[in-house]
mmCIF file of N, CA and C in Angstrom:
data_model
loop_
_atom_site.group_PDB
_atom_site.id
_atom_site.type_symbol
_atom_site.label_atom_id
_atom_site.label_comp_id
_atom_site.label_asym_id
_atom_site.label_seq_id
_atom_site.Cartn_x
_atom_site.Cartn_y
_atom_site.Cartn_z
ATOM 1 N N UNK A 1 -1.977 -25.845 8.572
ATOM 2 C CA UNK A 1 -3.270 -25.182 8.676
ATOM 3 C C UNK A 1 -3.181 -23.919 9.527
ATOM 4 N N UNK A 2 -2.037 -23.939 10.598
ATOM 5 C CA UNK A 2 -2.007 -22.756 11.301
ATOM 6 C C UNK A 2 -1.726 -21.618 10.713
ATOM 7 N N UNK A 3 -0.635 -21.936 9.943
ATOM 8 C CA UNK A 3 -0.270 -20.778 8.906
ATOM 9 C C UNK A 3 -1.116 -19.602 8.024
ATOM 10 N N UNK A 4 -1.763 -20.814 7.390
ATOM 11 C CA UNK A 4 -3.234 -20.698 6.659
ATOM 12 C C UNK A 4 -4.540 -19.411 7.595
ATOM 13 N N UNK A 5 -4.493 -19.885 8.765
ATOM 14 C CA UNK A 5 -5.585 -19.277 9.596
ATOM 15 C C UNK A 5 -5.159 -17.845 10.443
ATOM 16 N N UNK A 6 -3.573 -18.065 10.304
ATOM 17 C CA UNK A 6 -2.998 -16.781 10.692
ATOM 18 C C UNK A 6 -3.308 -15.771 9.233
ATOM 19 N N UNK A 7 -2.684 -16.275 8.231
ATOM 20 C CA UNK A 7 -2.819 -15.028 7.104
ATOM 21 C C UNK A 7 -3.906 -14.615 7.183
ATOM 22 N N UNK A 8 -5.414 -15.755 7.147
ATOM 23 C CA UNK A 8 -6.193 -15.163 7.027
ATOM 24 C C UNK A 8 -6.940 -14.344 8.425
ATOM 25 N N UNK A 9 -6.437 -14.376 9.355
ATOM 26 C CA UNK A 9 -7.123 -13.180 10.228
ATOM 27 C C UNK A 9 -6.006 -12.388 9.984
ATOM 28 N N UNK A 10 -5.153 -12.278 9.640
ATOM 29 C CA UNK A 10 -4.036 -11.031 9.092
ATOM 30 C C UNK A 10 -4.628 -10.224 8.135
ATOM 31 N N UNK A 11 -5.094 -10.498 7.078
ATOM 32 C CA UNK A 11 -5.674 -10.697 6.174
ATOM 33 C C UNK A 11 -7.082 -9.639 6.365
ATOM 34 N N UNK A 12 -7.700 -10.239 7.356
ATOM 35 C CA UNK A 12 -9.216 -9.336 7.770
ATOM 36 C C UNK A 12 -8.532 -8.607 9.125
ATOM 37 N N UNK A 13 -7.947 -8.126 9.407
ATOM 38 C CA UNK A 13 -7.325 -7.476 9.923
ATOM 39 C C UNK A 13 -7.066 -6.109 9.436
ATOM 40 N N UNK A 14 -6.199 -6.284 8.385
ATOM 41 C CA UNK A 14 -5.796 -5.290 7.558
ATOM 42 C C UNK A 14 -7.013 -4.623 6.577
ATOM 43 N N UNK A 15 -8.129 -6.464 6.219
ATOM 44 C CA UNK A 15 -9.529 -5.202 5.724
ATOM 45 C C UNK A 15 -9.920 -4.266 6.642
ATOM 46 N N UNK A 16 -9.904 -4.420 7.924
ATOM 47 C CA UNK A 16 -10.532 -3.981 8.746
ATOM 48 C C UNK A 16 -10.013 -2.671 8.983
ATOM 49 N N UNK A 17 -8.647 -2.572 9.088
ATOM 50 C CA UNK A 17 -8.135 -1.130 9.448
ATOM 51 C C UNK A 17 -8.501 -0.226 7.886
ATOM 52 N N UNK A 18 -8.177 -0.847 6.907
ATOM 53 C CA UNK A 18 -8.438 -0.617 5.365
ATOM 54 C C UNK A 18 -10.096 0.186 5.287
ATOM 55 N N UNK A 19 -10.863 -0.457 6.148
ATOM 56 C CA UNK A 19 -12.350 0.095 5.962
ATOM 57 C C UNK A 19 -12.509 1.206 6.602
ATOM 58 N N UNK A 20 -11.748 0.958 8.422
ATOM 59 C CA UNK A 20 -11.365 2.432 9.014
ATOM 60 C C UNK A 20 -10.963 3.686 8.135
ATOM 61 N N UNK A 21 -10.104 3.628 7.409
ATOM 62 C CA UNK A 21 -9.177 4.296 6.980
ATOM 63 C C UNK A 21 -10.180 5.181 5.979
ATOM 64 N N UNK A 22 -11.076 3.799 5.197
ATOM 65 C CA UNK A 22 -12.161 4.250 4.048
ATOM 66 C C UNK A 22 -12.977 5.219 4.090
ATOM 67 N N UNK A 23 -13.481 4.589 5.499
ATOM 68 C CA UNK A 23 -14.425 5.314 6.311
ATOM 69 C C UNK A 23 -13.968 7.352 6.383
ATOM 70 N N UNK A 24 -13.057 7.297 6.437
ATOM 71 C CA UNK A 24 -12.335 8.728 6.844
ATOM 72 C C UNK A 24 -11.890 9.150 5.665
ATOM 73 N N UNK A 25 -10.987 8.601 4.635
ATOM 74 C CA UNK A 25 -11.481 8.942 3.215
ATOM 75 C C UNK A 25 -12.414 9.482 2.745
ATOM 76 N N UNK A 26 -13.490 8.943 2.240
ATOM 77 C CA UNK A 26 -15.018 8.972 2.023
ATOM 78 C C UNK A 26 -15.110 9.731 2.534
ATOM 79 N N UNK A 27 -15.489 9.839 4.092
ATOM 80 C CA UNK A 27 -16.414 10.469 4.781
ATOM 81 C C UNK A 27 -15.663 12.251 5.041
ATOM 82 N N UNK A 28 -14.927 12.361 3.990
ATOM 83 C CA UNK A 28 -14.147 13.415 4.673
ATOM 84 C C UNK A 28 -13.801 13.758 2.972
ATOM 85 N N UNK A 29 -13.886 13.018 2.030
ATOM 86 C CA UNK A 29 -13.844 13.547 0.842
ATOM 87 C C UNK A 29 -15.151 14.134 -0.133
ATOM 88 N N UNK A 30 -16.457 13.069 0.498
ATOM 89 C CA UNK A 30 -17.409 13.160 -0.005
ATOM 90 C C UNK A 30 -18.660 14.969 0.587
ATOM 91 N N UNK A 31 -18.033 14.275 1.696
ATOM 92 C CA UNK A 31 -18.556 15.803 3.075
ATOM 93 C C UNK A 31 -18.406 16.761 2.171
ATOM 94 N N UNK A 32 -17.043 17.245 2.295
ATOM 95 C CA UNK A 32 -16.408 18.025 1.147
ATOM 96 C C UNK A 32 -16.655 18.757 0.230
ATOM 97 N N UNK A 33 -16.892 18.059 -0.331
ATOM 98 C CA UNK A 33 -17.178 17.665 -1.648
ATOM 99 C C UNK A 33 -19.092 18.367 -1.932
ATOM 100 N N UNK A 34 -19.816 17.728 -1.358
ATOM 101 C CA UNK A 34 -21.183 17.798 -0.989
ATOM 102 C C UNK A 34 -21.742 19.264 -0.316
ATOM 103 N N UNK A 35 -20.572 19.359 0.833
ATOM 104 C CA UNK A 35 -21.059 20.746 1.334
ATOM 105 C C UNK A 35 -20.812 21.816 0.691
ATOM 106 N N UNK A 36 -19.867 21.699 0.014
ATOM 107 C CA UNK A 36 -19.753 23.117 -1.385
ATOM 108 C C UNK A 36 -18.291 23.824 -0.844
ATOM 109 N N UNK A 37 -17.632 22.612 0.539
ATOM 110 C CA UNK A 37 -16.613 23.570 0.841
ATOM 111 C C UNK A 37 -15.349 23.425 -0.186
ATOM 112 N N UNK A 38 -15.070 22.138 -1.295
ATOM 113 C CA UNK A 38 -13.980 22.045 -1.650
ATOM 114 C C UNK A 38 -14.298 21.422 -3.131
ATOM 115 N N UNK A 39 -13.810 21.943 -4.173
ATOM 116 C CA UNK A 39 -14.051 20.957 -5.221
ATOM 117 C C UNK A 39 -13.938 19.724 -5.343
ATOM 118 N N UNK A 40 -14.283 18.436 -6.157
ATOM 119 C CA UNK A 40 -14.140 17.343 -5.478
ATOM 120 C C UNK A 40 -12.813 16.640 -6.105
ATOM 121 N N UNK A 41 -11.818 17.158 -6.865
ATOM 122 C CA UNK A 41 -10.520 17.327 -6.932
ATOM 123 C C UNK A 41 -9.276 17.575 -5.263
ATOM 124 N N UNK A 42 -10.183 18.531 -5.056
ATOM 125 C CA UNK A 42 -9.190 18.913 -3.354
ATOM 126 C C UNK A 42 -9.481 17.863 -2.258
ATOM 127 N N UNK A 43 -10.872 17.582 -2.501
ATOM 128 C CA UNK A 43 -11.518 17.047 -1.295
ATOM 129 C C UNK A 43 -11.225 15.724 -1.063
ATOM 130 N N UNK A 44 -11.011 15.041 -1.965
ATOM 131 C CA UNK A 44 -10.327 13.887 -2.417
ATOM 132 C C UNK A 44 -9.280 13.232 -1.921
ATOM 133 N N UNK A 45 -8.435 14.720 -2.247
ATOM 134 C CA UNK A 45 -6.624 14.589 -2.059
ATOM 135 C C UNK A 45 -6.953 14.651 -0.316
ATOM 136 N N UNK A 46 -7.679 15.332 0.470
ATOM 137 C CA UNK A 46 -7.623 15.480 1.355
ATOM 138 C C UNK A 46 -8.247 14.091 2.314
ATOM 139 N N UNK A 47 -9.312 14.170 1.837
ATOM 140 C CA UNK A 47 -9.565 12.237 1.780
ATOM 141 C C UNK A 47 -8.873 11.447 2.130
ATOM 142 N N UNK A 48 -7.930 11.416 0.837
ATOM 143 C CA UNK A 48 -6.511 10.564 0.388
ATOM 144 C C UNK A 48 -5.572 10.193 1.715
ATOM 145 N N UNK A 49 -5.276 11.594 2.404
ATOM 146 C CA UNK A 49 -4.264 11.748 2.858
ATOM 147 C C UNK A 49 -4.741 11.254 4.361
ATOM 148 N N UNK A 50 -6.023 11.783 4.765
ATOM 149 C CA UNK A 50 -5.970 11.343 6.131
ATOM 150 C C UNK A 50 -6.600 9.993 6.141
ATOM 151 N N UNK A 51 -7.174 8.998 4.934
ATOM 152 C CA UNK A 51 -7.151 7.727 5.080
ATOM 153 C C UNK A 51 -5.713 7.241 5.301
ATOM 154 N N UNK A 52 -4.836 7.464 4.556
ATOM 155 C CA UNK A 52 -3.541 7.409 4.645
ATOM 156 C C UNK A 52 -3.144 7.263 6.162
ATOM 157 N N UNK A 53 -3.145 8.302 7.198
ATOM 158 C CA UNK A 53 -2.818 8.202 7.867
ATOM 159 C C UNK A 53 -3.512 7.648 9.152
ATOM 160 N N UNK A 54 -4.626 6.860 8.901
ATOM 161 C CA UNK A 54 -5.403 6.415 9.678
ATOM 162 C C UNK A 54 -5.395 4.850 9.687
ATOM 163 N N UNK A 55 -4.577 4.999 8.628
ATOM 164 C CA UNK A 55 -4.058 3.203 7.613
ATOM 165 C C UNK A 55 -2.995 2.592 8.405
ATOM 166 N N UNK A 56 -2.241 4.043 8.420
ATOM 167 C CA UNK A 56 -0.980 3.559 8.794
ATOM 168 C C UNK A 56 -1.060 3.353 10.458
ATOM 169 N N UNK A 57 -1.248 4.092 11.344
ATOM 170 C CA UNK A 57 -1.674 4.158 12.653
ATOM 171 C C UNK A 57 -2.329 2.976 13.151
ATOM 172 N N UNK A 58 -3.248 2.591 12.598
ATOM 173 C CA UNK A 58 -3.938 1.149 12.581
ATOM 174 C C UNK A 58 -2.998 0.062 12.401
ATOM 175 N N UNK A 59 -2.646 -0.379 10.968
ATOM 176 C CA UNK A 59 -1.820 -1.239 10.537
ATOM 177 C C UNK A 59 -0.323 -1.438 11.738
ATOM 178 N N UNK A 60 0.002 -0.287 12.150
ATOM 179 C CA UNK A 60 1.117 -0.256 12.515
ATOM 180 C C UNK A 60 0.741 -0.815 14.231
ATOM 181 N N UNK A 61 -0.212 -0.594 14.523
ATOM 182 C CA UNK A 61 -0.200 -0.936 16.078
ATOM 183 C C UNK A 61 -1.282 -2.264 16.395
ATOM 184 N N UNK A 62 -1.486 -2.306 15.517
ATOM 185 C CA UNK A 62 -2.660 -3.440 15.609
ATOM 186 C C UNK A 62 -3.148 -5.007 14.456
ATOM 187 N N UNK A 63 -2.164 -4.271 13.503
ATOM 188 C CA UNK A 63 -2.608 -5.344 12.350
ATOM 189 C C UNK A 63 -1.316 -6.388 12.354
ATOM 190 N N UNK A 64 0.015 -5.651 12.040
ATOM 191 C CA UNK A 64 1.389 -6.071 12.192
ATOM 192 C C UNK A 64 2.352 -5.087 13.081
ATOM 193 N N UNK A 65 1.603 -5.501 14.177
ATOM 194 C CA UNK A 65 2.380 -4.986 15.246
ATOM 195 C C UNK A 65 3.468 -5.345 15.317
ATOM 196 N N UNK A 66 4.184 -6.902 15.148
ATOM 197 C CA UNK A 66 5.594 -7.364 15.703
ATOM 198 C C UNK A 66 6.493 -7.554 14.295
ATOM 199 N N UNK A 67 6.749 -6.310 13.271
ATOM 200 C CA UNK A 67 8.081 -6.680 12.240
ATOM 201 C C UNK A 67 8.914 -6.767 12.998
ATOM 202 N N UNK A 68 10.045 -6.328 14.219
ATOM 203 C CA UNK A 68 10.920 -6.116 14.206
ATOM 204 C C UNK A 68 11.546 -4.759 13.563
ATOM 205 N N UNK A 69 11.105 -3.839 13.190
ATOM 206 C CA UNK A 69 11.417 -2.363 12.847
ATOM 207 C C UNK A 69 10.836 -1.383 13.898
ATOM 208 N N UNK A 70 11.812 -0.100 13.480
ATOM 209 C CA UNK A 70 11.223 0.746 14.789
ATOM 210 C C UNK A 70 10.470 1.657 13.579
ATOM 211 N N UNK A 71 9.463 2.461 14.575
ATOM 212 C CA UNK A 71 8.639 3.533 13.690
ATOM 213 C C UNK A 71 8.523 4.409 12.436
ATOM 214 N N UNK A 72 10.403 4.580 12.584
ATOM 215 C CA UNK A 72 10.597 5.607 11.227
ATOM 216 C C UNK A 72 10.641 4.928 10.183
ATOM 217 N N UNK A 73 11.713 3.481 10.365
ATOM 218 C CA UNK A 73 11.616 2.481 8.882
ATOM 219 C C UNK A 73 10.515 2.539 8.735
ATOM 220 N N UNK A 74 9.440 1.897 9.457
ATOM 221 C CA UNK A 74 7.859 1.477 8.893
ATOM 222 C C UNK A 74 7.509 2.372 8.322
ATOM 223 N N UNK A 75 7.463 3.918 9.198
ATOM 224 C CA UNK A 75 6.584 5.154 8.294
ATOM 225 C C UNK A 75 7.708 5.452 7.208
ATOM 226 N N UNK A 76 8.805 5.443 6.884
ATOM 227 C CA UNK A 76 9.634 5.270 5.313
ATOM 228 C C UNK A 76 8.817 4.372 4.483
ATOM 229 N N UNK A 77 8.426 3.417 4.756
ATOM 230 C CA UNK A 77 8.412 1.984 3.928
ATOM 231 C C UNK A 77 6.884 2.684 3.637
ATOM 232 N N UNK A 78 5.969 3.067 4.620
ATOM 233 C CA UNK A 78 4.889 3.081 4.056
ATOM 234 C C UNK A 78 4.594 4.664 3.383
ATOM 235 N N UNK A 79 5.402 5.083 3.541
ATOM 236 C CA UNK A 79 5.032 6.677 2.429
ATOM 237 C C UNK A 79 5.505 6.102 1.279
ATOM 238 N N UNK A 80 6.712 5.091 0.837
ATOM 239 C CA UNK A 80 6.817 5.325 -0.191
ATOM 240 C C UNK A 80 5.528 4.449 -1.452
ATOM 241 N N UNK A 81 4.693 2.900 -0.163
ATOM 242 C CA UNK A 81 3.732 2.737 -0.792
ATOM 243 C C UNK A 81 2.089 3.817 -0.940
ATOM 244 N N UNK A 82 2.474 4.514 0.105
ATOM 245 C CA UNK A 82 0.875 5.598 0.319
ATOM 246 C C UNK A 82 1.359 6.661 -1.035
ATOM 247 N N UNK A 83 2.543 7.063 -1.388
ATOM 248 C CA UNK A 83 2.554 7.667 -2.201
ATOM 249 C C UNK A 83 2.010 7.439 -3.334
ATOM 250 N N UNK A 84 2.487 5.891 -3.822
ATOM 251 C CA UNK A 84 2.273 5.259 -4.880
ATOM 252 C C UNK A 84 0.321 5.256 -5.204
ATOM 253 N N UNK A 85 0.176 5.133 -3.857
ATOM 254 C CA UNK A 85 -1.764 4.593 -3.457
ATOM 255 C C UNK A 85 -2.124 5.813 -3.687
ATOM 256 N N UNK A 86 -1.465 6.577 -3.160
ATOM 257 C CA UNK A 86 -2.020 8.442 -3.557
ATOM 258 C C UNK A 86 -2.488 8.695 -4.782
ATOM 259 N N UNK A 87 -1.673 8.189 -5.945
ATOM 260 C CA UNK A 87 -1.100 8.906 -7.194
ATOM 261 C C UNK A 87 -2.554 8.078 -8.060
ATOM 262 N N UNK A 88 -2.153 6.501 -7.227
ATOM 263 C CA UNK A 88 -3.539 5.761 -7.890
ATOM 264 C C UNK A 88 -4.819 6.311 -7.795
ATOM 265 N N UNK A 89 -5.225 6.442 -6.328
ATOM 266 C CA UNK A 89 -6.640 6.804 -6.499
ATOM 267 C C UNK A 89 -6.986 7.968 -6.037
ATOM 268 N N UNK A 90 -5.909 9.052 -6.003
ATOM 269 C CA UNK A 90 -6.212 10.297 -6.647
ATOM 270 C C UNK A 90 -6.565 10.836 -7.602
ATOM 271 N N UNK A 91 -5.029 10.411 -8.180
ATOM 272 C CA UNK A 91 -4.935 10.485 -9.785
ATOM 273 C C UNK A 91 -6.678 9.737 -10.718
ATOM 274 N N UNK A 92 -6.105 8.198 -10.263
ATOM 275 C CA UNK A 92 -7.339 7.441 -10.700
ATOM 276 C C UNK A 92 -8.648 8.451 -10.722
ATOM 277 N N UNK A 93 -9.187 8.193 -9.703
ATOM 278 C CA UNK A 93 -10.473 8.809 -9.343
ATOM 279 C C UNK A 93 -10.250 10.097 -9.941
ATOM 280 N N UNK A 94 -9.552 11.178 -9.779
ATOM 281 C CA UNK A 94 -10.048 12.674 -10.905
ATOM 282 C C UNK A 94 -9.998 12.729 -12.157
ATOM 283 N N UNK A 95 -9.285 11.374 -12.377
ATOM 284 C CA UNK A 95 -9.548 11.807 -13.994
ATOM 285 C C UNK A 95 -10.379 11.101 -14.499
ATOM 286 N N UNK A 96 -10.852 9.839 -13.881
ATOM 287 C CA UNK A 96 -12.006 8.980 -14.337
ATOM 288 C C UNK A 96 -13.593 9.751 -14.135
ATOM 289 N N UNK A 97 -13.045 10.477 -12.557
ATOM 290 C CA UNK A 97 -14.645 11.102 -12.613
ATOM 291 C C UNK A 97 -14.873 12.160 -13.453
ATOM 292 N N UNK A 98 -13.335 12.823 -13.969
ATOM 293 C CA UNK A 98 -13.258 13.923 -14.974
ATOM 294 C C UNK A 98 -13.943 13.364 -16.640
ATOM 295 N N UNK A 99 -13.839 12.003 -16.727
ATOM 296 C CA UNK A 99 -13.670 11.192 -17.870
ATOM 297 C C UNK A 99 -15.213 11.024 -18.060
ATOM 298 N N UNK A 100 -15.670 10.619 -16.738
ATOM 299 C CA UNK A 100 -17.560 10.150 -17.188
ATOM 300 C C UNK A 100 -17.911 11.406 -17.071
ATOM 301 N N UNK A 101 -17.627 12.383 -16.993
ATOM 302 C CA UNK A 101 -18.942 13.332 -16.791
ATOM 303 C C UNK A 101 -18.682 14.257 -15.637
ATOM 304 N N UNK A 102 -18.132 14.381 -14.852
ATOM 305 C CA UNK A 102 -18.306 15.607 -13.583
ATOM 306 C C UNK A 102 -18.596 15.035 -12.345
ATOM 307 N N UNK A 103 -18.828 15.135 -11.286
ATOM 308 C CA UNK A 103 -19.557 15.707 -9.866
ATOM 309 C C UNK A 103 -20.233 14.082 -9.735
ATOM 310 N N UNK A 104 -21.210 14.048 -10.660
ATOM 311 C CA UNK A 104 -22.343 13.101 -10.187
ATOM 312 C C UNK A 104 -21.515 11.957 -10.242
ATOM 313 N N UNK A 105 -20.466 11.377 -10.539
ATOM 314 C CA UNK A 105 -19.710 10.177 -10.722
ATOM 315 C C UNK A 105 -18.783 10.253 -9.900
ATOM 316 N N UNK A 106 -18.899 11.109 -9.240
ATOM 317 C CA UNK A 106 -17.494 10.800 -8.354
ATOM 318 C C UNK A 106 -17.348 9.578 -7.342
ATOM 319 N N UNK A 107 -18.834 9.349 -6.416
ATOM 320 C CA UNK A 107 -18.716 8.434 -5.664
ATOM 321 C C UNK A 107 -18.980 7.253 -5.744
ATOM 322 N N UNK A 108 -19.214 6.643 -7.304
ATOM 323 C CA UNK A 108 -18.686 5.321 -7.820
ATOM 324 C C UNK A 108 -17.677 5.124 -8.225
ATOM 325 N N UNK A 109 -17.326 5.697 -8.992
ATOM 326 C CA UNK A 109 -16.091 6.407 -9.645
ATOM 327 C C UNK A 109 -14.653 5.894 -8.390
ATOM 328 N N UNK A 110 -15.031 6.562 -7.003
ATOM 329 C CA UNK A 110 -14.177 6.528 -6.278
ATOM 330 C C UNK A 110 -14.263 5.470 -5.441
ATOM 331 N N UNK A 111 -14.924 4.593 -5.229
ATOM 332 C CA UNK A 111 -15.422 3.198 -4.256
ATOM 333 C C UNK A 111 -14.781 2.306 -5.647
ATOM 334 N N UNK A 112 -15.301 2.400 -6.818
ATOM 335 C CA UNK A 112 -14.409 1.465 -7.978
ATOM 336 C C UNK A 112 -13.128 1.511 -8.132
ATOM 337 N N UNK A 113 -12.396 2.517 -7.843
ATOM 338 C CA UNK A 113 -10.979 2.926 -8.039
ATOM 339 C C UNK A 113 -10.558 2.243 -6.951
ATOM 340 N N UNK A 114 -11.015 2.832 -5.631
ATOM 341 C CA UNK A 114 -10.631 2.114 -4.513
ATOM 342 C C UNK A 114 -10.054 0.973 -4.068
ATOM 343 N N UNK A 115 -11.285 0.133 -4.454
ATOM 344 C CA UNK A 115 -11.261 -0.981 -4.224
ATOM 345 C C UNK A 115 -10.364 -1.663 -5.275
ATOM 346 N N UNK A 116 -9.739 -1.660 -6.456
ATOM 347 C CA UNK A 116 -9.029 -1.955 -7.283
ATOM 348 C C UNK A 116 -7.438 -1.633 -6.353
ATOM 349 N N UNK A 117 -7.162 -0.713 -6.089
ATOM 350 C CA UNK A 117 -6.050 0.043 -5.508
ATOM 351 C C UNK A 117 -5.659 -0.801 -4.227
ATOM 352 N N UNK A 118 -6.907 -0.742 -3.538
ATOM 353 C CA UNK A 118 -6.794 -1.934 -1.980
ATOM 354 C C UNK A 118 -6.063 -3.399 -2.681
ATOM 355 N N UNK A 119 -7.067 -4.148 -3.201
ATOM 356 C CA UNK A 119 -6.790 -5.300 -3.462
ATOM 357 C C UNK A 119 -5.217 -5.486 -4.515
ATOM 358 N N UNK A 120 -5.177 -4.796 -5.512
ATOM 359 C CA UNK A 120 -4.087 -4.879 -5.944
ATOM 360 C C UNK A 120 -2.605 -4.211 -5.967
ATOM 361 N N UNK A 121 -2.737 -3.257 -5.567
ATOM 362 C CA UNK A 121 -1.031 -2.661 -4.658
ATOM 363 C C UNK A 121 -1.102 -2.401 -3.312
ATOM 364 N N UNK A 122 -1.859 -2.045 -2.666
ATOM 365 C CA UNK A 122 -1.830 -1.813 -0.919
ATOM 366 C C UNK A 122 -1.738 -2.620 -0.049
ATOM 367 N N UNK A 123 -2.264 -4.092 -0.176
ATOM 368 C CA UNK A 123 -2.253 -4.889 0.912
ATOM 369 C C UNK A 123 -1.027 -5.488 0.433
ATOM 370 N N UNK A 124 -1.034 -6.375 -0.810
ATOM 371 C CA UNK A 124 0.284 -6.626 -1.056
ATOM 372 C C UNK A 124 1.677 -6.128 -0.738
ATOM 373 N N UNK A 125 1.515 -4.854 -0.914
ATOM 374 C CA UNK A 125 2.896 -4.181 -1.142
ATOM 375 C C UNK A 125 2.733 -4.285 0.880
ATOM 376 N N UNK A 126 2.102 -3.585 1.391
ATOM 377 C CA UNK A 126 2.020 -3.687 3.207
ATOM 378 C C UNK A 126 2.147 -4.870 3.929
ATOM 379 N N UNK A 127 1.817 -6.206 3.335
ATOM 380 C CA UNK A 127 2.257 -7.039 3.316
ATOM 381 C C UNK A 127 3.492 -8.012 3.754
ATOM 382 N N UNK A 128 3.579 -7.460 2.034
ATOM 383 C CA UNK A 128 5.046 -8.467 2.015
ATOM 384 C C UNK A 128 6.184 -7.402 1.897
ATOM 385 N N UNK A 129 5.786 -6.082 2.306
ATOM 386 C CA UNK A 129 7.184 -5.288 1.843
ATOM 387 C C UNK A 129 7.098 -4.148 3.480
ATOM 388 N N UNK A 130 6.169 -3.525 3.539
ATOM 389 C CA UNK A 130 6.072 -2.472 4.620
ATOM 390 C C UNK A 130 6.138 -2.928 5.827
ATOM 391 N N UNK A 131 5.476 -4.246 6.116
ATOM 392 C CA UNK A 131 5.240 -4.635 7.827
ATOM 393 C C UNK A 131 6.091 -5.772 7.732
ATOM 394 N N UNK A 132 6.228 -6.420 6.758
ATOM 395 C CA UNK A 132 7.194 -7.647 6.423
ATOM 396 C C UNK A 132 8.255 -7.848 7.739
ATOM 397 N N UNK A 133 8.301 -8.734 8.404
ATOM 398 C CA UNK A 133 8.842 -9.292 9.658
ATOM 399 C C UNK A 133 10.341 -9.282 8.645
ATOM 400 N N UNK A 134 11.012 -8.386 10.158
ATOM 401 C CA UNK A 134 12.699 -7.802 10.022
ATOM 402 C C UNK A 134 13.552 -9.450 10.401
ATOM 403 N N UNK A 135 14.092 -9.859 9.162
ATOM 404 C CA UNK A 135 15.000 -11.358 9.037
ATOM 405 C C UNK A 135 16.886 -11.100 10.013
ATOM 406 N N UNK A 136 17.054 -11.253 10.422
ATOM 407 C CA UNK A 136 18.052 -11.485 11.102
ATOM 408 C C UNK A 136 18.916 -12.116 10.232
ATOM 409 N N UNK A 137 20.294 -11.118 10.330
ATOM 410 C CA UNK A 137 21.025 -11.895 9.127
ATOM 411 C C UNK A 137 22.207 -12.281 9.986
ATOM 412 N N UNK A 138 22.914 -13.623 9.469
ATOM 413 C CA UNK A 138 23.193 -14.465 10.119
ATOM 414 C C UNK A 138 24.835 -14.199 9.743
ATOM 415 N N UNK A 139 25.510 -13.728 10.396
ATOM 416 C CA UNK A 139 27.023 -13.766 10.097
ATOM 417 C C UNK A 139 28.088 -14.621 10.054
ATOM 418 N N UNK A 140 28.859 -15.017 9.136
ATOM 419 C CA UNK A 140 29.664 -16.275 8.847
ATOM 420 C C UNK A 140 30.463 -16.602 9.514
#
């Protein structure tokens, strides 16, 4: 049962930095976007990037603090999944909001993409691959 109760505050942990991260996304893509300073193609990517790094900063000092890796593996391990998350709900989101119609769809458009992207490659892959506790290999 301990096991069980660890994943799951691991688990809301990582929503938690995940919503941080959202929060600065959104609030920094939509701004953007709204104030007339950036198309909502740029504003997005820009979004993208500093959720990204607000993900990682979090995750890394507070969610799975103890892998056993030092800083650069982790930030390796996690560009090559933020890249992947980039491509999703960048990509995702401009061409879907390109797909319904323009402008007025963007910010369902982009909370739907999102949340697809979170739940099915980001936590997983951060998980069991990016923060993944460093195994000690045992010599013969």
């Amino acid at each position: 049962m301990g096991k069980i109760k660890h994943e799951l505050w691991t688990f809301a942990k990582a929503e938690m930095s995940a919503s941080a991260a959202s929060c600065v996304d959104f609030g920094l893509a939509i701004s953007l976007t709204y104030l007339g300073l950036l198309t909502y193609g740029y504003a997005n990517i820009i979004g993208v990037v500093c959720g990204g790094l607000t993900n990682f900063t979090l995750n890394s000092h507070y969610v799975f603090s103890k892998t056993g890796r030092g800083k650069k593996a982790l930030a390796e391990r996690y560009l090559v999944v933020w890249i992947g998350s980039m491509l999703l709900n960048g990509g995702g989101t401009n061409l879907l909001t390109w797909l319904a119609g323009g402008k007025s769809y963007f910010v369902i458009v982009k909370c739907l993409v999102a949340l697809a992207v979170a739940f099915g490659f980001n936590y997983p892959l951060q998980r069991g691959w990016v923060f993944r506790q460093k195994t000690m290999v045992k010599d013969n």
